[in-house]
mmCIF file of C-alpha atoms in Angstrom:
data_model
loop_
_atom_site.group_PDB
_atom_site.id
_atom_site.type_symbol
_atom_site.label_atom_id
_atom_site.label_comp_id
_atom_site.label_asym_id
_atom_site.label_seq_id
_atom_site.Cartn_x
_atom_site.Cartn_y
_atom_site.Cartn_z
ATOM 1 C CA UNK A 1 0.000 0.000 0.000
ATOM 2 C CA UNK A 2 0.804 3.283 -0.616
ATOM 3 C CA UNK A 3 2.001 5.756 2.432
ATOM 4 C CA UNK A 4 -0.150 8.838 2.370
ATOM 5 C CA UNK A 5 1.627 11.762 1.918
ATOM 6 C CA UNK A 6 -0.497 14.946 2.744
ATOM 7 C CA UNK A 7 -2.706 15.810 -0.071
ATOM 8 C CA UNK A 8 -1.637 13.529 -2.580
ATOM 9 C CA UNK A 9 -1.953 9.702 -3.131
ATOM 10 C CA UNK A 10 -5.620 9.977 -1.339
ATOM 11 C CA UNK A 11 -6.890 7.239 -4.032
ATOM 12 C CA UNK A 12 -3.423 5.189 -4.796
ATOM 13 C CA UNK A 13 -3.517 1.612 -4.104
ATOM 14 C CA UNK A 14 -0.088 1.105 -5.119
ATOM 15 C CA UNK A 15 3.033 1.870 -7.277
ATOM 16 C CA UNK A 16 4.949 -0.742 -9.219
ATOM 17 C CA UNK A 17 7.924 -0.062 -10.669
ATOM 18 C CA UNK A 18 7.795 -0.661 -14.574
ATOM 19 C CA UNK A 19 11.115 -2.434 -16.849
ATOM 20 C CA UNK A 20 12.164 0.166 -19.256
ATOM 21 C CA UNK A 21 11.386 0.352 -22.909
ATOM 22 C CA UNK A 22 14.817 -0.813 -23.710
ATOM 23 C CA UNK A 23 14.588 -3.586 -21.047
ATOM 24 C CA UNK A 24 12.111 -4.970 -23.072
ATOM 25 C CA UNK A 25 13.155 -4.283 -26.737
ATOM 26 C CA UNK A 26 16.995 -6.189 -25.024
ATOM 27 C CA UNK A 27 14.508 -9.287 -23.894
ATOM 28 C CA UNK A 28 12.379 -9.009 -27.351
ATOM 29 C CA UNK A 29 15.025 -7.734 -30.200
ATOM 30 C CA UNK A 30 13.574 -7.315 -33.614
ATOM 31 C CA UNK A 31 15.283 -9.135 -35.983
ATOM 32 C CA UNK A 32 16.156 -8.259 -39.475
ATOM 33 C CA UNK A 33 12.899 -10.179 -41.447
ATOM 34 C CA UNK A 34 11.148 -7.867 -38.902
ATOM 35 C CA UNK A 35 12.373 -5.095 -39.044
ATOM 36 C CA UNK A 36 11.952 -5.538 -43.462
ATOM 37 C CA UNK A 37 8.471 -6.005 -42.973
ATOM 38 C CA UNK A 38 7.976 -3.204 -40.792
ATOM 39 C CA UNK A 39 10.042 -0.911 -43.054
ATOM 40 C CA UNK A 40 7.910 -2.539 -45.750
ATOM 41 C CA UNK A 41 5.001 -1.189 -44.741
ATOM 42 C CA UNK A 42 5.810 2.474 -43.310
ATOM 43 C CA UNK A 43 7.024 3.227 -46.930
ATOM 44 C CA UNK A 44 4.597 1.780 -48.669
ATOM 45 C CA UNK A 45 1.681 3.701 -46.976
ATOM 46 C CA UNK A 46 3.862 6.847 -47.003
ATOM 47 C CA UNK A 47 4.449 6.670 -50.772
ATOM 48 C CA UNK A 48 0.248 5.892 -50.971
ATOM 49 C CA UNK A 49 -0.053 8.970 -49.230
ATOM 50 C CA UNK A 50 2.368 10.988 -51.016
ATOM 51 C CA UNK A 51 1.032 9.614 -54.562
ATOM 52 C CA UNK A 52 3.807 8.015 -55.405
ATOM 53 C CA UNK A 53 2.306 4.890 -55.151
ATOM 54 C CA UNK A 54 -1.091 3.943 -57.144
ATOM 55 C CA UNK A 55 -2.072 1.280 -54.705
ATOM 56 C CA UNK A 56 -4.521 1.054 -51.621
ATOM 57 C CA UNK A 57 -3.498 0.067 -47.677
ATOM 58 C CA UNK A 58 -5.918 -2.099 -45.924
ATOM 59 C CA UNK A 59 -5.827 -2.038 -42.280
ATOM 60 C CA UNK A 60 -7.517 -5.323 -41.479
ATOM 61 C CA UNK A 61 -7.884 -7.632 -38.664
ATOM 62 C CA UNK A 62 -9.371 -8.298 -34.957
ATOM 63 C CA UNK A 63 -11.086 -5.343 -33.605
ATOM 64 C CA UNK A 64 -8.556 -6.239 -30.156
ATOM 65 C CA UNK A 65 -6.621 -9.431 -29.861
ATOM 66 C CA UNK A 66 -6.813 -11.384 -27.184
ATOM 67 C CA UNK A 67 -5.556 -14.395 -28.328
ATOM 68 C CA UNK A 68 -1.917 -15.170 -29.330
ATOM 69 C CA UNK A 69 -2.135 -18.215 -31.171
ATOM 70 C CA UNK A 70 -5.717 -16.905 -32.912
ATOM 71 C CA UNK A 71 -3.359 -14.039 -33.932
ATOM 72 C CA UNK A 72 -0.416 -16.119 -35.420
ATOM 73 C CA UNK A 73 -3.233 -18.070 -37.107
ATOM 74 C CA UNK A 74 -4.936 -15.334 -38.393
ATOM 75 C CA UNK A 75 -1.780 -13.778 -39.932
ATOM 76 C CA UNK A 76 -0.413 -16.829 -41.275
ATOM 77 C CA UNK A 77 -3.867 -17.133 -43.273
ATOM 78 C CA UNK A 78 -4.236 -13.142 -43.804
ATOM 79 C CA UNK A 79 -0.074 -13.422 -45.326
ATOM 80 C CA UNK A 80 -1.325 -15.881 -48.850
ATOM 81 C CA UNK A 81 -3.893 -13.360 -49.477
ATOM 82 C CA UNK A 82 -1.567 -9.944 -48.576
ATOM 83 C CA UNK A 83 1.042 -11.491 -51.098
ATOM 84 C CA UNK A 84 -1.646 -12.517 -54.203
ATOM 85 C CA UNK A 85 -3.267 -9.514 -53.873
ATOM 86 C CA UNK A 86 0.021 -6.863 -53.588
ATOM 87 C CA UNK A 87 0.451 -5.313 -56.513
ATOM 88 C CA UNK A 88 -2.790 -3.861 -55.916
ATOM 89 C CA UNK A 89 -3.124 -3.504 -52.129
ATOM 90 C CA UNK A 90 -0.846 -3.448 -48.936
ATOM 91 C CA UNK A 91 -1.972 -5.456 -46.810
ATOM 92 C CA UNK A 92 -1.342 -4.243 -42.785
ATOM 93 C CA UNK A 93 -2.546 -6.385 -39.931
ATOM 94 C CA UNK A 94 -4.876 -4.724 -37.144
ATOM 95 C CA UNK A 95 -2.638 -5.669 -33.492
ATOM 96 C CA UNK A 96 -5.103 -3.627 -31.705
ATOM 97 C CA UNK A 97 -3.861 -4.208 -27.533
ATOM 98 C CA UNK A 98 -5.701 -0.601 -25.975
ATOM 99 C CA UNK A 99 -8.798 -0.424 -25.841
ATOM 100 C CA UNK A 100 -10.362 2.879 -24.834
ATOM 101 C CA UNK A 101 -13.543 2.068 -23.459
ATOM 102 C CA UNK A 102 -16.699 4.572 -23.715
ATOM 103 C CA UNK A 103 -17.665 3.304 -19.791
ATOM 104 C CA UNK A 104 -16.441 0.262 -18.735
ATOM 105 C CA UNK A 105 -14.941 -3.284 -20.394
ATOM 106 C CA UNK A 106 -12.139 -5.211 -21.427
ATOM 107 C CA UNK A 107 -9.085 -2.251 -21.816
ATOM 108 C CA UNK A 108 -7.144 -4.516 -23.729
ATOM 109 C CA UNK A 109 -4.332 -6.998 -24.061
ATOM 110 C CA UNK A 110 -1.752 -4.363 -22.498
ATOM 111 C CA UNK A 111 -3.813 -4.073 -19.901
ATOM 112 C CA UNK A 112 -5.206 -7.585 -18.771
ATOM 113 C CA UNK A 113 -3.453 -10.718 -20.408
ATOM 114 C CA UNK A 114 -5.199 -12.908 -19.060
ATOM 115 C CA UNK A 115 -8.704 -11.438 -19.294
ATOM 116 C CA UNK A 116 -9.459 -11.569 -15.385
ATOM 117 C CA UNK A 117 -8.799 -7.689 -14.356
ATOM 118 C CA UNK A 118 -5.726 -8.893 -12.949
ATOM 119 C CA UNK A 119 -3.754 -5.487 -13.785
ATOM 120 C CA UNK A 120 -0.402 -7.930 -15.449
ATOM 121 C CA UNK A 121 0.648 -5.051 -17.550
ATOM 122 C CA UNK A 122 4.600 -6.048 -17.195
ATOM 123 C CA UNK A 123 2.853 -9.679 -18.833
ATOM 124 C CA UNK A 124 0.596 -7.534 -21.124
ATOM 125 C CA UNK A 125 3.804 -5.228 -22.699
ATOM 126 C CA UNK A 126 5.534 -8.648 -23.115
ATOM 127 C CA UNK A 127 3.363 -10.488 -24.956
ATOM 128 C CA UNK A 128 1.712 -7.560 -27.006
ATOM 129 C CA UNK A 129 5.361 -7.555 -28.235
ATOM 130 C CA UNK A 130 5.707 -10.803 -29.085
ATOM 131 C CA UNK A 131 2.756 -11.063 -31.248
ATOM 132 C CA UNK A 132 4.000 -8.087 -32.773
ATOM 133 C CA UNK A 133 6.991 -10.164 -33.759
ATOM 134 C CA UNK A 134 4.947 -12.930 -34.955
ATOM 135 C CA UNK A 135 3.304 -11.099 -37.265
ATOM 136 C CA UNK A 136 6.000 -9.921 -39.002
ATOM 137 C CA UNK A 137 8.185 -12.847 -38.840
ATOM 138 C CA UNK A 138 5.133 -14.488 -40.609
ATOM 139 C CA UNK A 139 6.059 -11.041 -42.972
ATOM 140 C CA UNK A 140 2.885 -8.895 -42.813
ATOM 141 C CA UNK A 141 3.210 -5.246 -41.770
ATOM 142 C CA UNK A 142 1.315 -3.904 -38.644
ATOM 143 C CA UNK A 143 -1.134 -1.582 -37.204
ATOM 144 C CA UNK A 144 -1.918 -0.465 -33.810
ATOM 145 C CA UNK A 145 -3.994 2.029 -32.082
ATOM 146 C CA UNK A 146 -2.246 4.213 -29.638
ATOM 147 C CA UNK A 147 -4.024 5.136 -26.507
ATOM 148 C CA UNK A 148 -0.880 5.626 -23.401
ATOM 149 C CA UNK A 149 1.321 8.243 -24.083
ATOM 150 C CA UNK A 150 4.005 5.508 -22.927
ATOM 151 C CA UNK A 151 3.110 2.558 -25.021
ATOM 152 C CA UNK A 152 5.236 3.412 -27.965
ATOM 153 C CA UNK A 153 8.340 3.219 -26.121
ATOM 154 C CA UNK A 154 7.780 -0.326 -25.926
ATOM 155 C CA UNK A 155 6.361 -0.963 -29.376
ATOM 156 C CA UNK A 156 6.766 1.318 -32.053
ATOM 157 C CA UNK A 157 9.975 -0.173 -33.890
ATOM 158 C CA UNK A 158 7.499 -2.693 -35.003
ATOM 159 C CA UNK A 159 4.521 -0.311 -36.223
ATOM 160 C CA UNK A 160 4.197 0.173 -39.607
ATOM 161 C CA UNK A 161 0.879 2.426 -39.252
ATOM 162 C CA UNK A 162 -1.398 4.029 -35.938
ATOM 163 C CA UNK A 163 -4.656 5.141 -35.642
ATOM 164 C CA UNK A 164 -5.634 7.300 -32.758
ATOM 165 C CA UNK A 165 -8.892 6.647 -32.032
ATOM 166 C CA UNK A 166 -12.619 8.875 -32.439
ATOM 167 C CA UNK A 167 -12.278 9.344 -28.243
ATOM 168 C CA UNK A 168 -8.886 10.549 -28.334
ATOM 169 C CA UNK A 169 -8.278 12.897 -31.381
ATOM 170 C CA UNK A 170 -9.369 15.557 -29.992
ATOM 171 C CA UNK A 171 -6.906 15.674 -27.248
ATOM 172 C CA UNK A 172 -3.840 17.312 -27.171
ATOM 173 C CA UNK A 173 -1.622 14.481 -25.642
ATOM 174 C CA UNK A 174 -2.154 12.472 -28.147
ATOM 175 C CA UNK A 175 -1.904 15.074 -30.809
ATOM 176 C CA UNK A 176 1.627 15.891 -29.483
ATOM 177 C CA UNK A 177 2.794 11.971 -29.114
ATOM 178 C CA UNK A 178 1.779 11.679 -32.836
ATOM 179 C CA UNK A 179 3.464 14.136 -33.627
ATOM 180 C CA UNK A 180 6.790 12.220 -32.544
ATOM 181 C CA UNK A 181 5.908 8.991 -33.866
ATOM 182 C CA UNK A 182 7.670 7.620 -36.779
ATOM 183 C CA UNK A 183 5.296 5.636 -38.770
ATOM 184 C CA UNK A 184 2.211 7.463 -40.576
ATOM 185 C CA UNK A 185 -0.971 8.182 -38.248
ATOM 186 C CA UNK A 186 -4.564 8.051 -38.925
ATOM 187 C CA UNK A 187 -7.082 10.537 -36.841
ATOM 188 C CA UNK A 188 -10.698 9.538 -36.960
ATOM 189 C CA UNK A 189 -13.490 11.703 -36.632
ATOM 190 C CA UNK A 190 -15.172 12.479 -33.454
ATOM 191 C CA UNK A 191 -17.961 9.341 -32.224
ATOM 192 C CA UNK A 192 -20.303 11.730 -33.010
ATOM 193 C CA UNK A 193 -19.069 12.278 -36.527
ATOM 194 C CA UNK A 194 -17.477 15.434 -36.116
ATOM 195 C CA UNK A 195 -14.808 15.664 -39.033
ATOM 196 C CA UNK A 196 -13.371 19.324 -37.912
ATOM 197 C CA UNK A 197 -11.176 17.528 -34.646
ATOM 198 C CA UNK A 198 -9.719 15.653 -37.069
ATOM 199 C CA UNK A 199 -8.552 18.192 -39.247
ATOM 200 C CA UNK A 200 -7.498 20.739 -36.116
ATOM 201 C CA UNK A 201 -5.808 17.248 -35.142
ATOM 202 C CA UNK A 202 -3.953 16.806 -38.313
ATOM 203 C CA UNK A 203 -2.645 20.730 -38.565
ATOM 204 C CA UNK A 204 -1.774 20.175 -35.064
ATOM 205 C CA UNK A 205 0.341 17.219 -35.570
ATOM 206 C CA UNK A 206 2.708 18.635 -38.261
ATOM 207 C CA UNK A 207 4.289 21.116 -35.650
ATOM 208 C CA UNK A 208 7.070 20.887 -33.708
ATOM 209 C CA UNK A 209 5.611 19.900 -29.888
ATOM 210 C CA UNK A 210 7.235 19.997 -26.735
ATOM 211 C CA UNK A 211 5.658 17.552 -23.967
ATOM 212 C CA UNK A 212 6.390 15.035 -20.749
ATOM 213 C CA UNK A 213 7.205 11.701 -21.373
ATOM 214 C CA UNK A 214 9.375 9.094 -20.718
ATOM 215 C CA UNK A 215 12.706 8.312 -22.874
ATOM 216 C CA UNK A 216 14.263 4.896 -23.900
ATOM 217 C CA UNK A 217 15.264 3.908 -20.195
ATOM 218 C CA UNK A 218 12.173 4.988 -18.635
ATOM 219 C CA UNK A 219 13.035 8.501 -17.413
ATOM 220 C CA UNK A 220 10.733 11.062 -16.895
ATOM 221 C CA UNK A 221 11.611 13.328 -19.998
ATOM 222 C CA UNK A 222 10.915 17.079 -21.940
ATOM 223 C CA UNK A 223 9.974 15.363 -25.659
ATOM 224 C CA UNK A 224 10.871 17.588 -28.294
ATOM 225 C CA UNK A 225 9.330 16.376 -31.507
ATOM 226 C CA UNK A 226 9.658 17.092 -35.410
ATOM 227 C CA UNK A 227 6.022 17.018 -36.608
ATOM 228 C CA UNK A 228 4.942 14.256 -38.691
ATOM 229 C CA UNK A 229 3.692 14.887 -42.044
ATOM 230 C CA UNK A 230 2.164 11.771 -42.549
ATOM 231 C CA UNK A 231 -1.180 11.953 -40.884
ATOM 232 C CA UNK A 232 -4.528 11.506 -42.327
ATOM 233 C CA UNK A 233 -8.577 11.246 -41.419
ATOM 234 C CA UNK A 234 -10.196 7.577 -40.653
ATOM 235 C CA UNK A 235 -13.828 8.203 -41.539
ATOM 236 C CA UNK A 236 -15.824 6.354 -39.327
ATOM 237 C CA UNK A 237 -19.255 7.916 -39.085
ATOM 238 C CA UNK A 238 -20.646 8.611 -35.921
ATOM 239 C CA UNK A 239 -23.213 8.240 -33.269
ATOM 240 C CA UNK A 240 -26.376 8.500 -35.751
ATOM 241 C CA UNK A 241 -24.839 9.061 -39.096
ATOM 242 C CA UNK A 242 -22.322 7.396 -41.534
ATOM 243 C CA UNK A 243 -19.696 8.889 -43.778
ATOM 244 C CA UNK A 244 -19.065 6.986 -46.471
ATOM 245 C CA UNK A 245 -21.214 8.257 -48.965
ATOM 246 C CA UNK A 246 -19.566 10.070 -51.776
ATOM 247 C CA UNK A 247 -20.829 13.433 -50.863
ATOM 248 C CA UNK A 248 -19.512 13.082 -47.556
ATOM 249 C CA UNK A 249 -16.100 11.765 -48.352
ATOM 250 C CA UNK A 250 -15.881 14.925 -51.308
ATOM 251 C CA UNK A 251 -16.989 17.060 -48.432
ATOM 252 C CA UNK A 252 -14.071 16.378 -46.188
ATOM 253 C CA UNK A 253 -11.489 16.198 -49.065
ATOM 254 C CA UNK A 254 -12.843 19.707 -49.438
ATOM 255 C CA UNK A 255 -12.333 20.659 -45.832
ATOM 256 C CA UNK A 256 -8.661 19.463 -46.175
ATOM 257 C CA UNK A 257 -7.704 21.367 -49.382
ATOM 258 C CA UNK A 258 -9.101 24.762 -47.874
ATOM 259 C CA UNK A 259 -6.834 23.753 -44.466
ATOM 260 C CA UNK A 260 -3.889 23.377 -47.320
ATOM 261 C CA UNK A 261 -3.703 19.737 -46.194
ATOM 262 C CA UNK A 262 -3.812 16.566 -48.705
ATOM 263 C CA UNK A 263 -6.954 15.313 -49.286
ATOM 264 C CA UNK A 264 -5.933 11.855 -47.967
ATOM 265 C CA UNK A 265 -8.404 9.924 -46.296
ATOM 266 C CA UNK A 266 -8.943 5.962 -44.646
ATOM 267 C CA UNK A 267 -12.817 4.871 -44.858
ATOM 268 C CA UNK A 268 -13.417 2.944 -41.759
ATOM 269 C CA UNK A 269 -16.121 0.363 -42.474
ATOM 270 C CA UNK A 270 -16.569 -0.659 -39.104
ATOM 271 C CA UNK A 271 -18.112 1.702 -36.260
ATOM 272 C CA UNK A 272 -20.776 4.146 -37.587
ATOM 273 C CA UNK A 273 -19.998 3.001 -41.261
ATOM 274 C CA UNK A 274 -22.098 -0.388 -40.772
ATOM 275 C CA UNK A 275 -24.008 1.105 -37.976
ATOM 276 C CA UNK A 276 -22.370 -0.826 -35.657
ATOM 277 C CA UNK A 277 -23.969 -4.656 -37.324
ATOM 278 C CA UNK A 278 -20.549 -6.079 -38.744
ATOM 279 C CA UNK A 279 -22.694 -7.885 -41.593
ATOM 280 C CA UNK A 280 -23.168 -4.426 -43.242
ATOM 281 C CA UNK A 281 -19.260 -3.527 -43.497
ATOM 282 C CA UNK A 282 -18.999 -5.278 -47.302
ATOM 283 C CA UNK A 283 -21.465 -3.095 -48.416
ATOM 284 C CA UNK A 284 -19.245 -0.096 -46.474
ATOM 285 C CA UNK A 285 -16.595 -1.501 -48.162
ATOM 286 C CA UNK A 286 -18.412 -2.212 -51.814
ATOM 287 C CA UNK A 287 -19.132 1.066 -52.487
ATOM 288 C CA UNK A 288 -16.094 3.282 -51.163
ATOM 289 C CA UNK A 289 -14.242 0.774 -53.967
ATOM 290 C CA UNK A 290 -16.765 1.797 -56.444
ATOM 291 C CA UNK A 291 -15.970 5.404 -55.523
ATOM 292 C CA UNK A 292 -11.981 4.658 -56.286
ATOM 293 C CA UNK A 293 -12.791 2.738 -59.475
ATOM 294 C CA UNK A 294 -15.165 6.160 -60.445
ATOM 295 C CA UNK A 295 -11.558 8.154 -59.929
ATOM 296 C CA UNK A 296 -11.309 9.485 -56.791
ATOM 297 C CA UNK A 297 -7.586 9.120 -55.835
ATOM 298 C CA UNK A 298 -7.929 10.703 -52.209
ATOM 299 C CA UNK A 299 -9.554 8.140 -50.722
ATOM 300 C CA UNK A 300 -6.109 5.956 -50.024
ATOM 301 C CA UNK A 301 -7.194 3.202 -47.492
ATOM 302 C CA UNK A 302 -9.720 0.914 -46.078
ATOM 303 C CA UNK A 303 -10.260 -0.218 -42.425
ATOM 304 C CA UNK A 304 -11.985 -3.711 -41.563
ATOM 305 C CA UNK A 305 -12.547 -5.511 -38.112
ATOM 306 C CA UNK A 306 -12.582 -8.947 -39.315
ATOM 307 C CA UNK A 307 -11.076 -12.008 -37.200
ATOM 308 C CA UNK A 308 -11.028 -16.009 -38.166
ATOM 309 C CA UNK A 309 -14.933 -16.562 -36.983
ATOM 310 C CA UNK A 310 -17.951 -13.619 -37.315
ATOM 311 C CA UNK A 311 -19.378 -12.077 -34.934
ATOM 312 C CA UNK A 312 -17.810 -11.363 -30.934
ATOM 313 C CA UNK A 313 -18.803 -12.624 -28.078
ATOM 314 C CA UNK A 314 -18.527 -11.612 -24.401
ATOM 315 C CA UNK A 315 -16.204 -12.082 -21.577
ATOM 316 C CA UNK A 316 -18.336 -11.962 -18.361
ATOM 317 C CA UNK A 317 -19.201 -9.603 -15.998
ATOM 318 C CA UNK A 318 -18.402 -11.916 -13.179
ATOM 319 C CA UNK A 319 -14.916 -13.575 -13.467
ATOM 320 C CA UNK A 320 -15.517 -16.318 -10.796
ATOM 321 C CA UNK A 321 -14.664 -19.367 -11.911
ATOM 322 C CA UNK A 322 -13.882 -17.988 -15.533
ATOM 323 C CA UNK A 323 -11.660 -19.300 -17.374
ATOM 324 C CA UNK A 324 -10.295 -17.843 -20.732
ATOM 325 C CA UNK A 325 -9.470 -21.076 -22.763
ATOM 326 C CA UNK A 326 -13.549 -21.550 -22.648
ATOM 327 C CA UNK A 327 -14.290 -18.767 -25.055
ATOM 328 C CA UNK A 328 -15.221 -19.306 -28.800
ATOM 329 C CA UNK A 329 -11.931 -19.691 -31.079
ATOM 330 C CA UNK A 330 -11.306 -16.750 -33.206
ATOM 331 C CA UNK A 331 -14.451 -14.693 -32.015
ATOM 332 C CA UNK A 332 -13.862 -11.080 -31.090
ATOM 333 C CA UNK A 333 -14.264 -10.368 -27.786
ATOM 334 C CA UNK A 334 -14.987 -6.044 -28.172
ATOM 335 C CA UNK A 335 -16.542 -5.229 -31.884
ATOM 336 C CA UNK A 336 -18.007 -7.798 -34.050
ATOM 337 C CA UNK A 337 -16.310 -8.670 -36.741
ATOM 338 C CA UNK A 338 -16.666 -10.418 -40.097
ATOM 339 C CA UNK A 339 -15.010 -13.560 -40.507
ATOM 340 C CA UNK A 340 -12.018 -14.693 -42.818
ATOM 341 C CA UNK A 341 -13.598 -16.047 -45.609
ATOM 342 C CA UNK A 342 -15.318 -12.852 -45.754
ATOM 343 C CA UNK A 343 -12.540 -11.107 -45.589
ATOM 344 C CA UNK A 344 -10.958 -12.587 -48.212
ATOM 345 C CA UNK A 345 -13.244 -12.243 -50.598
ATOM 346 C CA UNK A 346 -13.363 -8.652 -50.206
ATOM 347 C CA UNK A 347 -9.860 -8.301 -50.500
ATOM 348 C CA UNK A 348 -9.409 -10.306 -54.099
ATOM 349 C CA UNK A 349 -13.004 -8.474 -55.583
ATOM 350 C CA UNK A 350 -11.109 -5.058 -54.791
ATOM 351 C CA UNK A 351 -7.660 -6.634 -56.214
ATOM 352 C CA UNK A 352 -9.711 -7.824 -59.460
ATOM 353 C CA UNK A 353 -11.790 -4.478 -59.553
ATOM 354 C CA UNK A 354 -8.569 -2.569 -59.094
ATOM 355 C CA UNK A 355 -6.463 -4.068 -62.163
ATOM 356 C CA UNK A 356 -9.333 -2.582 -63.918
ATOM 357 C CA UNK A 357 -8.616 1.362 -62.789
#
């Protein structure tokens, strides 16, 4: 327990001291097939967004992973399609471990390994890393969503792309830690569809920012960033409204050439997009490629939740007697999500209907 100490510490259970970032990137190196497919990715989806490149990323994968060996499986699957389908499409697996939660739930991998509110996040940084490596030994690029200003101490050499997400863009600690990251990021619009925080978040992110953090060894630190250039908007839709329409995709393109900003943007076709029922992201996803294949260039990504087996389930509200290994195989256990077959027919009907452009 923690000794009280005047006015502070009132509600502090406890402190426990944390192994630095380098601790664990000396116990986890990345090795050189990783570090290709990471590199792989960041300048793929950089060129995309710089038009150098004609083809489209796909973020795709789990909604959260709480399964390792679901994961590995997943990838290993998700890897034959990423490779027939590349000259066309870049492929970048969804390694989602935060969770930011609109109440309560399941905060994530990082958070609780073992699914039982246990607070193991020395266990959660550990393995979160190693399915990281995984994935890209198995050679597919990854994404993450950031929502600890400390997490990509631990992680980033092995992020390819980052999302923060519709509860976060708006603030400015995460506006200044992308800022510093070194892999492109993706904003998405408010949960209530507001598309102007994601803009202000963009023009905001290109600065230089100066903010408290923590440095390689874990030291409290002044971070100095450069700016990143290589942020865009993840349309999502909102609370009682989707975004994906072509009007409303033009409309925000618009919004971003008047701010002097590329008109880049990611259609999520998860969250307000399918109004929340997975089963409705192919037709999300049908007609933002129809869109592309009618010539609009700005719209440079896709985003699906999909894992091995549709739909999620839940883990329950009472944990007694609970035991992880009883929940469904490959079933989300956040967002629902469509299921691999699924998925990979999307993928090779936008491949085929892509050769076409």
């Amino acid at each position: 327990m923690v000794e009280k100490n005047g006015a502070i510490d009132q509600n502090i259970k406890s402190y426990d001291a944390l192994m630095s970032p380098k601790q664990l990137l000396t116990d986890l190196p990345r090795t050189d097939t990783m570090t290709s497919a990471m590199e792989y990715g960041r300048k793929s989806i950089k060129n995309i967004l710089d038009r150098a490149d004609p083809r489209k990323v796909v973020i795709v994968g789990p909604c959260s992973i709480h399964d390792p060996k679901a994961a590995r499986d997943y990838a290993a699957g998700l890897k034959e399609i990423a490779d027939a389908v590349s000259d066309h499409l870049v492929i970048t697996m969804r390694c989602y471990f935060e969770k930011p939660r609109t109440s309560l739930g399941w905060k994530g991998l990082i958070y609780d390994p073992y699914l039982n509110e246990g607070g193991h996040i020395k266990d959660g940084l550990h393995l979160s890393r190693r399915i990281l490596m995984d994935v890209l030994e198995i050679g597919l690029p990854c994404a993450t969503e950031y929502l600890e200003a400390f997490t990509p101490q631990y992680n980033s050499d092995l992020i390819s792309w980052a999302a923060i997400g519709a509860r976060t863009t708006e603030s400015p600690q995460h506006r200044q830690l992308a800022s510093g990251l070194s892999m492109p990021v993706g904003f998405k619009n408010s949960t209530h569809g507001d598309i102007a925080v994601a803009v202000n978040a963009i023009l905001s992110t290109k600065h230089e920012h100066t903010f408290l953090g923590i440095d390689e060894i874990g030291d409290a630190s002044i971070v100095r960033t450069k700016g990143n250039r290589y942020t865009h908007i993840v349309m999502r839709g909102g609370s009682n409204n989707s975004n994906y329409d072509a009007e409303s995709i033009e409309h925000v393109q618009q919004m971003l050439t008047q701010a002097n900003l590329p008109p880049n943007v990611v259609i999520d076709c998860s969250h307000g997009n399918s109004e929340k029922d997975y089963r409705n992201q192919p037709i999300v996803f049908q007609e933002v490629l129809r869109q592309v294949r009618d010539g609009n260039d700005g719209i440079v990504g896709f985003m699906l939740e999909s894992n091995i087996n549709a739909g999620s389930q839940k883990i329950p509200s009472d944990l007694t007697g609970f035991d992880p290994s009883e929940l469904e195989y490959g079933v989300s256990v956040t967002d629902s999500c469509i299921d691999f077959q699924t998925t990979a027919s999307l993928l090779k009907e936008a491949h085929k209907n892509l050769a076409r452009v």
